[in-house]
Amino acid sequence: MQNKKKLTIFHIYRKDGSSIFLHPFSEPGFILKLDDDYEIAGKYGHEPRVESLTMFKNDLYRLIESAVKSWISDIRFIPHFILSAVLFLVIYLTAAVVVRDPIPMIDELALALGGSITLFFVLSKKDQNSEKSSKKRLELRLVMDKIVFEEDEFVKEVEEVLHYNESIDKSGLIDSILTSDARKFGNSNPEDMKQLISYLDTYFSGKIYRKKIVNLDKLEKSKISKWAEDNKIDLSLFVMYKKLKKEIHS
């Protein structure tokens, strides 16, 4: 029996009761690869509310819809372009040669361009509702519908760290960034930890983080404070991320 590729979705409760879902599906190219070779597990610390899971499922469906639209547009772009180009030439030559009454060239071009663009969008719209698109959309939805969330001790520990971070002031959080101590996650699964860190790597991959994140623990406390305030950094989550990184590299 072929070994399945394992993926984990993490649901993390914040202290205020809001939810964070961390997963790899935001990238359209990744979500299109999903099939029965993947085994996707959902894990939580404190059980999420039904409405949170429903909203998350709807978000996944929206990601699937966007990914399928991009996918079908990419594979059908060349045929659509060729057909639109042919129509452009037909309309242009008809207007320029067949029609007896002379039409200024600018009108001929506008007419031909308008016709070709209209055809391109009509064909694209038709492809979005084609059997091929519907089949791909259904396949991906079936994969997502198999996801079951279960309680996990590692995620509980992650939530505890996050809740503690959210209960202390900014000065204490910055001290946590500067300290070299790593939090020991006694119930961690190495693969789960790696996946969670990879999702947080993506979460904190914007340019405001790239400029600082490598040398952050070498900066003065006042500079970190200003950086966090100026860029509205989610320090509580960021400190938890840093602790996970320190543990896996310790």
PDB file of C-alpha atoms in Angstrom:
ATOM      1  CA  MET A   1       0.000   0.000   0.000  1.00  0.00           C
ATOM      2  CA  GLN A   2       1.368   3.373  -1.023  1.00  0.00           C
ATOM      3  CA  ASN A   3       2.319   5.705   1.819  1.00  0.00           C
ATOM      4  CA  LYS A   4       0.112   8.769   1.861  1.00  0.00           C
ATOM      5  CA  LYS A   5       1.516  12.290   2.068  1.00  0.00           C
ATOM      6  CA  LYS A   6       0.483  13.716   5.418  1.00  0.00           C
ATOM      7  CA  LEU A   7      -0.713  17.275   5.928  1.00  0.00           C
ATOM      8  CA  THR A   8      -1.991  18.869   9.108  1.00  0.00           C
ATOM      9  CA  ILE A   9      -4.343  21.825   9.524  1.00  0.00           C
ATOM     10  CA  PHE A  10      -4.047  23.597  12.863  1.00  0.00           C
ATOM     11  CA  HIS A  11      -6.868  25.395  14.609  1.00  0.00           C
ATOM     12  CA  ILE A  12      -5.576  27.716  17.321  1.00  0.00           C
ATOM     13  CA  TYR A  13      -7.825  29.586  19.727  1.00  0.00           C
ATOM     14  CA  ARG A  14      -6.809  33.054  20.774  1.00  0.00           C
ATOM     15  CA  LYS A  15      -7.420  34.312  24.301  1.00  0.00           C
ATOM     16  CA  ASP A  16     -10.305  36.486  23.078  1.00  0.00           C
ATOM     17  CA  GLY A  17     -12.062  33.446  21.574  1.00  0.00           C
ATOM     18  CA  SER A  18     -11.213  34.185  17.942  1.00  0.00           C
ATOM     19  CA  SER A  19      -9.793  31.427  15.735  1.00  0.00           C
ATOM     20  CA  ILE A  20      -6.679  31.036  13.627  1.00  0.00           C
ATOM     21  CA  PHE A  21      -6.525  28.292  10.999  1.00  0.00           C
ATOM     22  CA  LEU A  22      -3.014  27.575   9.746  1.00  0.00           C
ATOM     23  CA  HIS A  23      -2.700  25.508   6.558  1.00  0.00           C
ATOM     24  CA  PRO A  24      -0.844  25.378   3.213  1.00  0.00           C
ATOM     25  CA  PHE A  25      -3.836  25.870   0.912  1.00  0.00           C
ATOM     26  CA  SER A  26      -3.539  29.588   0.232  1.00  0.00           C
ATOM     27  CA  GLU A  27      -1.230  28.856  -2.684  1.00  0.00           C
ATOM     28  CA  PRO A  28      -3.371  27.903  -5.756  1.00  0.00           C
ATOM     29  CA  GLY A  29      -0.586  25.739  -7.185  1.00  0.00           C
ATOM     30  CA  PHE A  30      -0.544  23.648  -4.019  1.00  0.00           C
ATOM     31  CA  ILE A  31      -4.269  23.115  -3.641  1.00  0.00           C
ATOM     32  CA  LEU A  32      -4.476  21.810  -7.216  1.00  0.00           C
ATOM     33  CA  LYS A  33      -2.092  18.957  -6.315  1.00  0.00           C
ATOM     34  CA  LEU A  34      -4.423  17.497  -3.703  1.00  0.00           C
ATOM     35  CA  ASP A  35      -5.793  14.031  -4.407  1.00  0.00           C
ATOM     36  CA  ASP A  36      -6.302  10.700  -2.670  1.00  0.00           C
ATOM     37  CA  ASP A  37      -2.530  10.398  -2.132  1.00  0.00           C
ATOM     38  CA  TYR A  38      -2.840  13.024   0.608  1.00  0.00           C
ATOM     39  CA  GLU A  39      -3.981  12.342   4.129  1.00  0.00           C
ATOM     40  CA  ILE A  40      -5.148  15.592   5.715  1.00  0.00           C
ATOM     41  CA  ALA A  41      -5.724  15.826   9.462  1.00  0.00           C
ATOM     42  CA  GLY A  42      -7.202  18.693  11.446  1.00  0.00           C
ATOM     43  CA  LYS A  43      -5.908  19.289  14.973  1.00  0.00           C
ATOM     44  CA  TYR A  44      -7.035  21.630  17.742  1.00  0.00           C
ATOM     45  CA  GLY A  45      -6.263  22.377  21.369  1.00  0.00           C
ATOM     46  CA  HIS A  46      -9.624  23.638  22.601  1.00  0.00           C
ATOM     47  CA  GLU A  47     -12.541  22.450  20.506  1.00  0.00           C
ATOM     48  CA  PRO A  48     -13.484  25.027  17.864  1.00  0.00           C
ATOM     49  CA  ARG A  49     -17.014  26.354  17.555  1.00  0.00           C
ATOM     50  CA  VAL A  50     -19.187  24.832  14.842  1.00  0.00           C
ATOM     51  CA  GLU A  51     -19.552  28.212  13.131  1.00  0.00           C
ATOM     52  CA  SER A  52     -15.742  28.592  12.995  1.00  0.00           C
ATOM     53  CA  LEU A  53     -15.400  25.227  11.247  1.00  0.00           C
ATOM     54  CA  THR A  54     -18.222  26.124   8.858  1.00  0.00           C
ATOM     55  CA  MET A  55     -16.565  29.433   7.960  1.00  0.00           C
ATOM     56  CA  PHE A  56     -13.248  27.653   7.459  1.00  0.00           C
ATOM     57  CA  LYS A  57     -14.846  25.078   5.159  1.00  0.00           C
ATOM     58  CA  ASN A  58     -16.436  27.888   3.128  1.00  0.00           C
ATOM     59  CA  ASP A  59     -13.026  29.577   2.930  1.00  0.00           C
ATOM     60  CA  LEU A  60     -11.533  26.355   1.573  1.00  0.00           C
ATOM     61  CA  TYR A  61     -14.283  26.154  -1.043  1.00  0.00           C
ATOM     62  CA  ARG A  62     -13.521  29.730  -2.087  1.00  0.00           C
ATOM     63  CA  LEU A  63      -9.822  28.850  -2.404  1.00  0.00           C
ATOM     64  CA  ILE A  64     -10.751  25.841  -4.537  1.00  0.00           C
ATOM     65  CA  GLU A  65     -12.954  28.018  -6.750  1.00  0.00           C
ATOM     66  CA  SER A  66     -10.147  30.537  -7.243  1.00  0.00           C
ATOM     67  CA  ALA A  67      -7.563  27.815  -7.909  1.00  0.00           C
ATOM     68  CA  VAL A  68      -9.756  26.038 -10.485  1.00  0.00           C
ATOM     69  CA  LYS A  69     -10.467  29.326 -12.280  1.00  0.00           C
ATOM     70  CA  SER A  70      -6.743  30.056 -12.540  1.00  0.00           C
ATOM     71  CA  TRP A  71      -5.998  26.486 -13.614  1.00  0.00           C
ATOM     72  CA  ILE A  72      -8.591  26.337 -16.416  1.00  0.00           C
ATOM     73  CA  SER A  73      -7.654  29.846 -17.589  1.00  0.00           C
ATOM     74  CA  ASP A  74      -3.998  28.850 -17.856  1.00  0.00           C
ATOM     75  CA  ILE A  75      -4.561  25.641 -19.801  1.00  0.00           C
ATOM     76  CA  ARG A  76      -7.086  27.243 -22.172  1.00  0.00           C
ATOM     77  CA  PHE A  77      -5.329  30.579 -22.699  1.00  0.00           C
ATOM     78  CA  ILE A  78      -3.502  29.647 -25.936  1.00  0.00           C
ATOM     79  CA  PRO A  79      -6.561  28.157 -27.730  1.00  0.00           C
ATOM     80  CA  HIS A  80      -8.663  31.156 -26.660  1.00  0.00           C
ATOM     81  CA  PHE A  81      -5.984  33.580 -27.803  1.00  0.00           C
ATOM     82  CA  ILE A  82      -5.684  31.910 -31.223  1.00  0.00           C
ATOM     83  CA  LEU A  83      -9.445  31.909 -31.783  1.00  0.00           C
ATOM     84  CA  SER A  84      -9.703  35.537 -30.696  1.00  0.00           C
ATOM     85  CA  ALA A  85      -6.819  36.496 -32.999  1.00  0.00           C
ATOM     86  CA  VAL A  86      -8.510  34.731 -35.928  1.00  0.00           C
ATOM     87  CA  LEU A  87     -11.759  36.567 -35.227  1.00  0.00           C
ATOM     88  CA  PHE A  88      -9.833  39.857 -35.018  1.00  0.00           C
ATOM     89  CA  LEU A  89      -8.416  39.283 -38.515  1.00  0.00           C
ATOM     90  CA  VAL A  90     -11.778  38.201 -39.945  1.00  0.00           C
ATOM     91  CA  ILE A  91     -13.583  41.266 -38.607  1.00  0.00           C
ATOM     92  CA  TYR A  92     -10.785  43.613 -39.615  1.00  0.00           C
ATOM     93  CA  LEU A  93     -10.470  42.259 -43.180  1.00  0.00           C
ATOM     94  CA  THR A  94     -14.243  42.169 -43.588  1.00  0.00           C
ATOM     95  CA  ALA A  95     -14.541  45.781 -42.501  1.00  0.00           C
ATOM     96  CA  ALA A  96     -11.557  46.847 -44.623  1.00  0.00           C
ATOM     97  CA  VAL A  97     -12.179  44.858 -47.818  1.00  0.00           C
ATOM     98  CA  VAL A  98     -15.727  43.482 -48.066  1.00  0.00           C
ATOM     99  CA  VAL A  99     -17.727  46.463 -46.845  1.00  0.00           C
ATOM    100  CA  ARG A 100     -18.002  48.912 -49.736  1.00  0.00           C
ATOM    101  CA  ASP A 101     -18.455  52.029 -47.653  1.00  0.00           C
ATOM    102  CA  PRO A 102     -15.030  53.071 -46.439  1.00  0.00           C
ATOM    103  CA  ILE A 103     -14.576  52.975 -42.666  1.00  0.00           C
ATOM    104  CA  PRO A 104     -11.687  54.846 -41.073  1.00  0.00           C
ATOM    105  CA  MET A 105      -8.895  52.476 -39.936  1.00  0.00           C
ATOM    106  CA  ILE A 106      -9.334  53.402 -36.268  1.00  0.00           C
ATOM    107  CA  ASP A 107     -12.954  52.198 -36.412  1.00  0.00           C
ATOM    108  CA  GLU A 108     -11.922  48.947 -38.095  1.00  0.00           C
ATOM    109  CA  LEU A 109      -9.362  48.275 -35.374  1.00  0.00           C
ATOM    110  CA  ALA A 110     -11.806  49.139 -32.598  1.00  0.00           C
ATOM    111  CA  LEU A 111     -14.482  46.860 -34.077  1.00  0.00           C
ATOM    112  CA  ALA A 112     -12.065  43.950 -34.538  1.00  0.00           C
ATOM    113  CA  LEU A 113     -10.523  44.399 -31.087  1.00  0.00           C
ATOM    114  CA  GLY A 114     -13.917  44.606 -29.410  1.00  0.00           C
ATOM    115  CA  GLY A 115     -15.082  41.434 -31.135  1.00  0.00           C
ATOM    116  CA  SER A 116     -11.950  39.458 -30.257  1.00  0.00           C
ATOM    117  CA  ILE A 117     -11.982  40.559 -26.602  1.00  0.00           C
ATOM    118  CA  THR A 118     -15.668  39.661 -26.301  1.00  0.00           C
ATOM    119  CA  LEU A 119     -15.012  36.202 -27.755  1.00  0.00           C
ATOM    120  CA  PHE A 120     -12.072  35.656 -25.375  1.00  0.00           C
ATOM    121  CA  PHE A 121     -14.194  36.431 -22.308  1.00  0.00           C
ATOM    122  CA  VAL A 122     -17.184  34.402 -23.545  1.00  0.00           C
ATOM    123  CA  LEU A 123     -14.941  31.360 -24.070  1.00  0.00           C
ATOM    124  CA  SER A 124     -13.301  31.867 -20.659  1.00  0.00           C
ATOM    125  CA  LYS A 125     -16.708  32.092 -18.965  1.00  0.00           C
ATOM    126  CA  LYS A 126     -17.829  28.934 -20.745  1.00  0.00           C
ATOM    127  CA  ASP A 127     -14.725  27.083 -19.549  1.00  0.00           C
ATOM    128  CA  GLN A 128     -15.397  28.058 -15.923  1.00  0.00           C
ATOM    129  CA  ASN A 129     -18.664  26.087 -16.154  1.00  0.00           C
ATOM    130  CA  SER A 130     -17.289  23.261 -18.301  1.00  0.00           C
ATOM    131  CA  GLU A 131     -17.324  19.590 -17.363  1.00  0.00           C
ATOM    132  CA  LYS A 132     -13.568  19.644 -16.898  1.00  0.00           C
ATOM    133  CA  SER A 133     -13.755  22.518 -14.391  1.00  0.00           C
ATOM    134  CA  SER A 134     -16.687  20.959 -12.549  1.00  0.00           C
ATOM    135  CA  LYS A 135     -14.873  17.625 -12.263  1.00  0.00           C
ATOM    136  CA  LYS A 136     -11.711  19.261 -10.884  1.00  0.00           C
ATOM    137  CA  ARG A 137     -13.744  21.365  -8.454  1.00  0.00           C
ATOM    138  CA  LEU A 138     -15.608  18.284  -7.216  1.00  0.00           C
ATOM    139  CA  GLU A 139     -12.401  16.259  -6.782  1.00  0.00           C
ATOM    140  CA  LEU A 140     -10.844  18.958  -4.609  1.00  0.00           C
ATOM    141  CA  ARG A 141     -14.009  19.441  -2.552  1.00  0.00           C
ATOM    142  CA  LEU A 142     -14.173  15.711  -1.835  1.00  0.00           C
ATOM    143  CA  VAL A 143     -10.607  15.807  -0.533  1.00  0.00           C
ATOM    144  CA  MET A 144     -11.474  18.717   1.772  1.00  0.00           C
ATOM    145  CA  ASP A 145     -14.705  17.080   2.951  1.00  0.00           C
ATOM    146  CA  LYS A 146     -12.716  14.164   4.377  1.00  0.00           C
ATOM    147  CA  ILE A 147     -10.870  16.390   6.851  1.00  0.00           C
ATOM    148  CA  VAL A 148     -11.719  15.569  10.462  1.00  0.00           C
ATOM    149  CA  PHE A 149     -10.544  17.697  13.393  1.00  0.00           C
ATOM    150  CA  GLU A 150      -9.322  16.013  16.573  1.00  0.00           C
ATOM    151  CA  GLU A 151      -7.969  17.208  19.904  1.00  0.00           C
ATOM    152  CA  ASP A 152      -4.177  17.349  20.132  1.00  0.00           C
ATOM    153  CA  GLU A 153      -1.920  17.946  23.143  1.00  0.00           C
ATOM    154  CA  PHE A 154       0.760  19.763  21.141  1.00  0.00           C
ATOM    155  CA  VAL A 155      -1.770  22.294  19.851  1.00  0.00           C
ATOM    156  CA  LYS A 156      -2.986  22.743  23.442  1.00  0.00           C
ATOM    157  CA  GLU A 157       0.545  23.697  24.465  1.00  0.00           C
ATOM    158  CA  VAL A 158       0.809  26.115  21.548  1.00  0.00           C
ATOM    159  CA  GLU A 159      -2.438  27.763  22.656  1.00  0.00           C
ATOM    160  CA  GLU A 160      -1.166  28.028  26.222  1.00  0.00           C
ATOM    161  CA  VAL A 161       1.952  29.851  25.025  1.00  0.00           C
ATOM    162  CA  LEU A 162      -0.118  32.160  22.835  1.00  0.00           C
ATOM    163  CA  HIS A 163      -2.591  32.913  25.643  1.00  0.00           C
ATOM    164  CA  TYR A 164       0.271  33.681  28.007  1.00  0.00           C
ATOM    165  CA  ASN A 165       1.787  36.019  25.414  1.00  0.00           C
ATOM    166  CA  GLU A 166      -1.556  37.766  25.035  1.00  0.00           C
ATOM    167  CA  SER A 167      -1.800  38.291  28.792  1.00  0.00           C
ATOM    168  CA  ILE A 168       1.494  40.193  29.216  1.00  0.00           C
ATOM    169  CA  ASP A 169       2.453  43.669  28.069  1.00  0.00           C
ATOM    170  CA  LYS A 170       4.529  44.623  25.047  1.00  0.00           C
ATOM    171  CA  SER A 171       7.676  45.052  27.117  1.00  0.00           C
ATOM    172  CA  GLY A 172       7.418  41.473  28.383  1.00  0.00           C
ATOM    173  CA  LEU A 173       6.853  40.188  24.847  1.00  0.00           C
ATOM    174  CA  ILE A 174       9.936  41.955  23.564  1.00  0.00           C
ATOM    175  CA  ASP A 175      11.953  40.472  26.435  1.00  0.00           C
ATOM    176  CA  SER A 176      10.752  37.062  25.204  1.00  0.00           C
ATOM    177  CA  ILE A 177      12.131  37.822  21.755  1.00  0.00           C
ATOM    178  CA  LEU A 178      15.499  38.800  23.169  1.00  0.00           C
ATOM    179  CA  THR A 179      15.882  35.823  25.519  1.00  0.00           C
ATOM    180  CA  SER A 180      17.707  32.754  24.270  1.00  0.00           C
ATOM    181  CA  ASP A 181      15.514  30.338  26.252  1.00  0.00           C
ATOM    182  CA  ALA A 182      13.359  27.986  24.218  1.00  0.00           C
ATOM    183  CA  ARG A 183       9.970  26.722  25.410  1.00  0.00           C
ATOM    184  CA  LYS A 184       9.947  22.931  25.591  1.00  0.00           C
ATOM    185  CA  PHE A 185       6.844  21.492  23.954  1.00  0.00           C
ATOM    186  CA  GLY A 186       6.681  18.111  25.667  1.00  0.00           C
ATOM    187  CA  ASN A 187       3.859  16.717  23.522  1.00  0.00           C
ATOM    188  CA  SER A 188       5.192  17.827  20.164  1.00  0.00           C
ATOM    189  CA  ASN A 189       5.310  15.612  17.111  1.00  0.00           C
ATOM    190  CA  PRO A 190       8.391  16.617  15.045  1.00  0.00           C
ATOM    191  CA  GLU A 191       6.454  16.514  11.775  1.00  0.00           C
ATOM    192  CA  ASP A 192       3.570  18.547  13.197  1.00  0.00           C
ATOM    193  CA  MET A 193       5.984  21.110  14.580  1.00  0.00           C
ATOM    194  CA  LYS A 194       7.767  21.414  11.236  1.00  0.00           C
ATOM    195  CA  GLN A 195       4.488  21.893   9.412  1.00  0.00           C
ATOM    196  CA  LEU A 196       3.219  24.465  11.892  1.00  0.00           C
ATOM    197  CA  ILE A 197       6.492  26.402  11.610  1.00  0.00           C
ATOM    198  CA  SER A 198       6.327  26.260   7.808  1.00  0.00           C
ATOM    199  CA  TYR A 199       2.815  27.770   7.877  1.00  0.00           C
ATOM    200  CA  LEU A 200       3.984  30.494  10.251  1.00  0.00           C
ATOM    201  CA  ASP A 201       7.018  31.073   8.018  1.00  0.00           C
ATOM    202  CA  THR A 202       4.536  31.923   5.270  1.00  0.00           C
ATOM    203  CA  TYR A 203       2.364  33.971   7.645  1.00  0.00           C
ATOM    204  CA  PHE A 204       5.381  36.067   8.630  1.00  0.00           C
ATOM    205  CA  SER A 205       6.948  36.262   5.180  1.00  0.00           C
ATOM    206  CA  GLY A 206       5.985  39.834   4.269  1.00  0.00           C
ATOM    207  CA  LYS A 207       8.651  42.435   3.606  1.00  0.00           C
ATOM    208  CA  ILE A 208       8.166  44.089   6.998  1.00  0.00           C
ATOM    209  CA  TYR A 209       9.303  40.811   8.573  1.00  0.00           C
ATOM    210  CA  ARG A 210      12.021  39.886   6.055  1.00  0.00           C
ATOM    211  CA  LYS A 211      13.904  43.090   6.804  1.00  0.00           C
ATOM    212  CA  LYS A 212      14.069  42.425  10.545  1.00  0.00           C
ATOM    213  CA  ILE A 213      13.427  38.808  11.386  1.00  0.00           C
ATOM    214  CA  VAL A 214      16.965  37.458  10.882  1.00  0.00           C
ATOM    215  CA  ASN A 215      18.669  39.921  13.234  1.00  0.00           C
ATOM    216  CA  LEU A 216      15.717  40.781  15.445  1.00  0.00           C
ATOM    217  CA  ASP A 217      17.220  39.344  18.645  1.00  0.00           C
ATOM    218  CA  LYS A 218      20.312  41.509  18.097  1.00  0.00           C
ATOM    219  CA  LEU A 219      18.398  44.774  18.037  1.00  0.00           C
ATOM    220  CA  GLU A 220      17.850  47.108  20.957  1.00  0.00           C
ATOM    221  CA  LYS A 221      14.560  46.763  22.801  1.00  0.00           C
ATOM    222  CA  SER A 222      13.463  50.275  21.828  1.00  0.00           C
ATOM    223  CA  LYS A 223      14.003  49.557  18.120  1.00  0.00           C
ATOM    224  CA  ILE A 224      11.986  46.341  18.289  1.00  0.00           C
ATOM    225  CA  SER A 225       9.199  48.228  20.061  1.00  0.00           C
ATOM    226  CA  LYS A 226       9.139  50.913  17.369  1.00  0.00           C
ATOM    227  CA  TRP A 227       9.202  48.297  14.586  1.00  0.00           C
ATOM    228  CA  ALA A 228       6.277  46.442  16.165  1.00  0.00           C
ATOM    229  CA  GLU A 229       4.260  49.608  16.732  1.00  0.00           C
ATOM    230  CA  ASP A 230       4.911  51.133  13.304  1.00  0.00           C
ATOM    231  CA  ASN A 231       3.975  47.935  11.464  1.00  0.00           C
ATOM    232  CA  LYS A 232       1.148  46.746  13.749  1.00  0.00           C
ATOM    233  CA  ILE A 233       2.948  43.459  14.371  1.00  0.00           C
ATOM    234  CA  ASP A 234       0.995  40.620  16.015  1.00  0.00           C
ATOM    235  CA  LEU A 235       3.630  40.282  18.730  1.00  0.00           C
ATOM    236  CA  SER A 236       1.856  37.561  20.705  1.00  0.00           C
ATOM    237  CA  LEU A 237       1.717  35.219  17.727  1.00  0.00           C
ATOM    238  CA  PHE A 238       5.162  36.279  16.553  1.00  0.00           C
ATOM    239  CA  VAL A 239       6.772  35.436  19.920  1.00  0.00           C
ATOM    240  CA  MET A 240       5.109  32.011  19.887  1.00  0.00           C
ATOM    241  CA  TYR A 241       6.515  31.479  16.385  1.00  0.00           C
ATOM    242  CA  LYS A 242       9.993  32.447  17.569  1.00  0.00           C
ATOM    243  CA  LYS A 243       9.772  29.966  20.475  1.00  0.00           C
ATOM    244  CA  LEU A 244       8.795  27.154  18.120  1.00  0.00           C
ATOM    245  CA  LYS A 245      11.720  28.026  15.837  1.00  0.00           C
ATOM    246  CA  LYS A 246      14.141  28.055  18.772  1.00  0.00           C
ATOM    247  CA  GLU A 247      12.986  24.670  19.987  1.00  0.00           C
ATOM    248  CA  ILE A 248      13.265  22.921  16.645  1.00  0.00           C
ATOM    249  CA  HIS A 249      16.787  24.297  16.192  1.00  0.00           C
ATOM    250  CA  SER A 250      17.899  23.612  19.753  1.00  0.00           C
TER     251      SER A 250
END
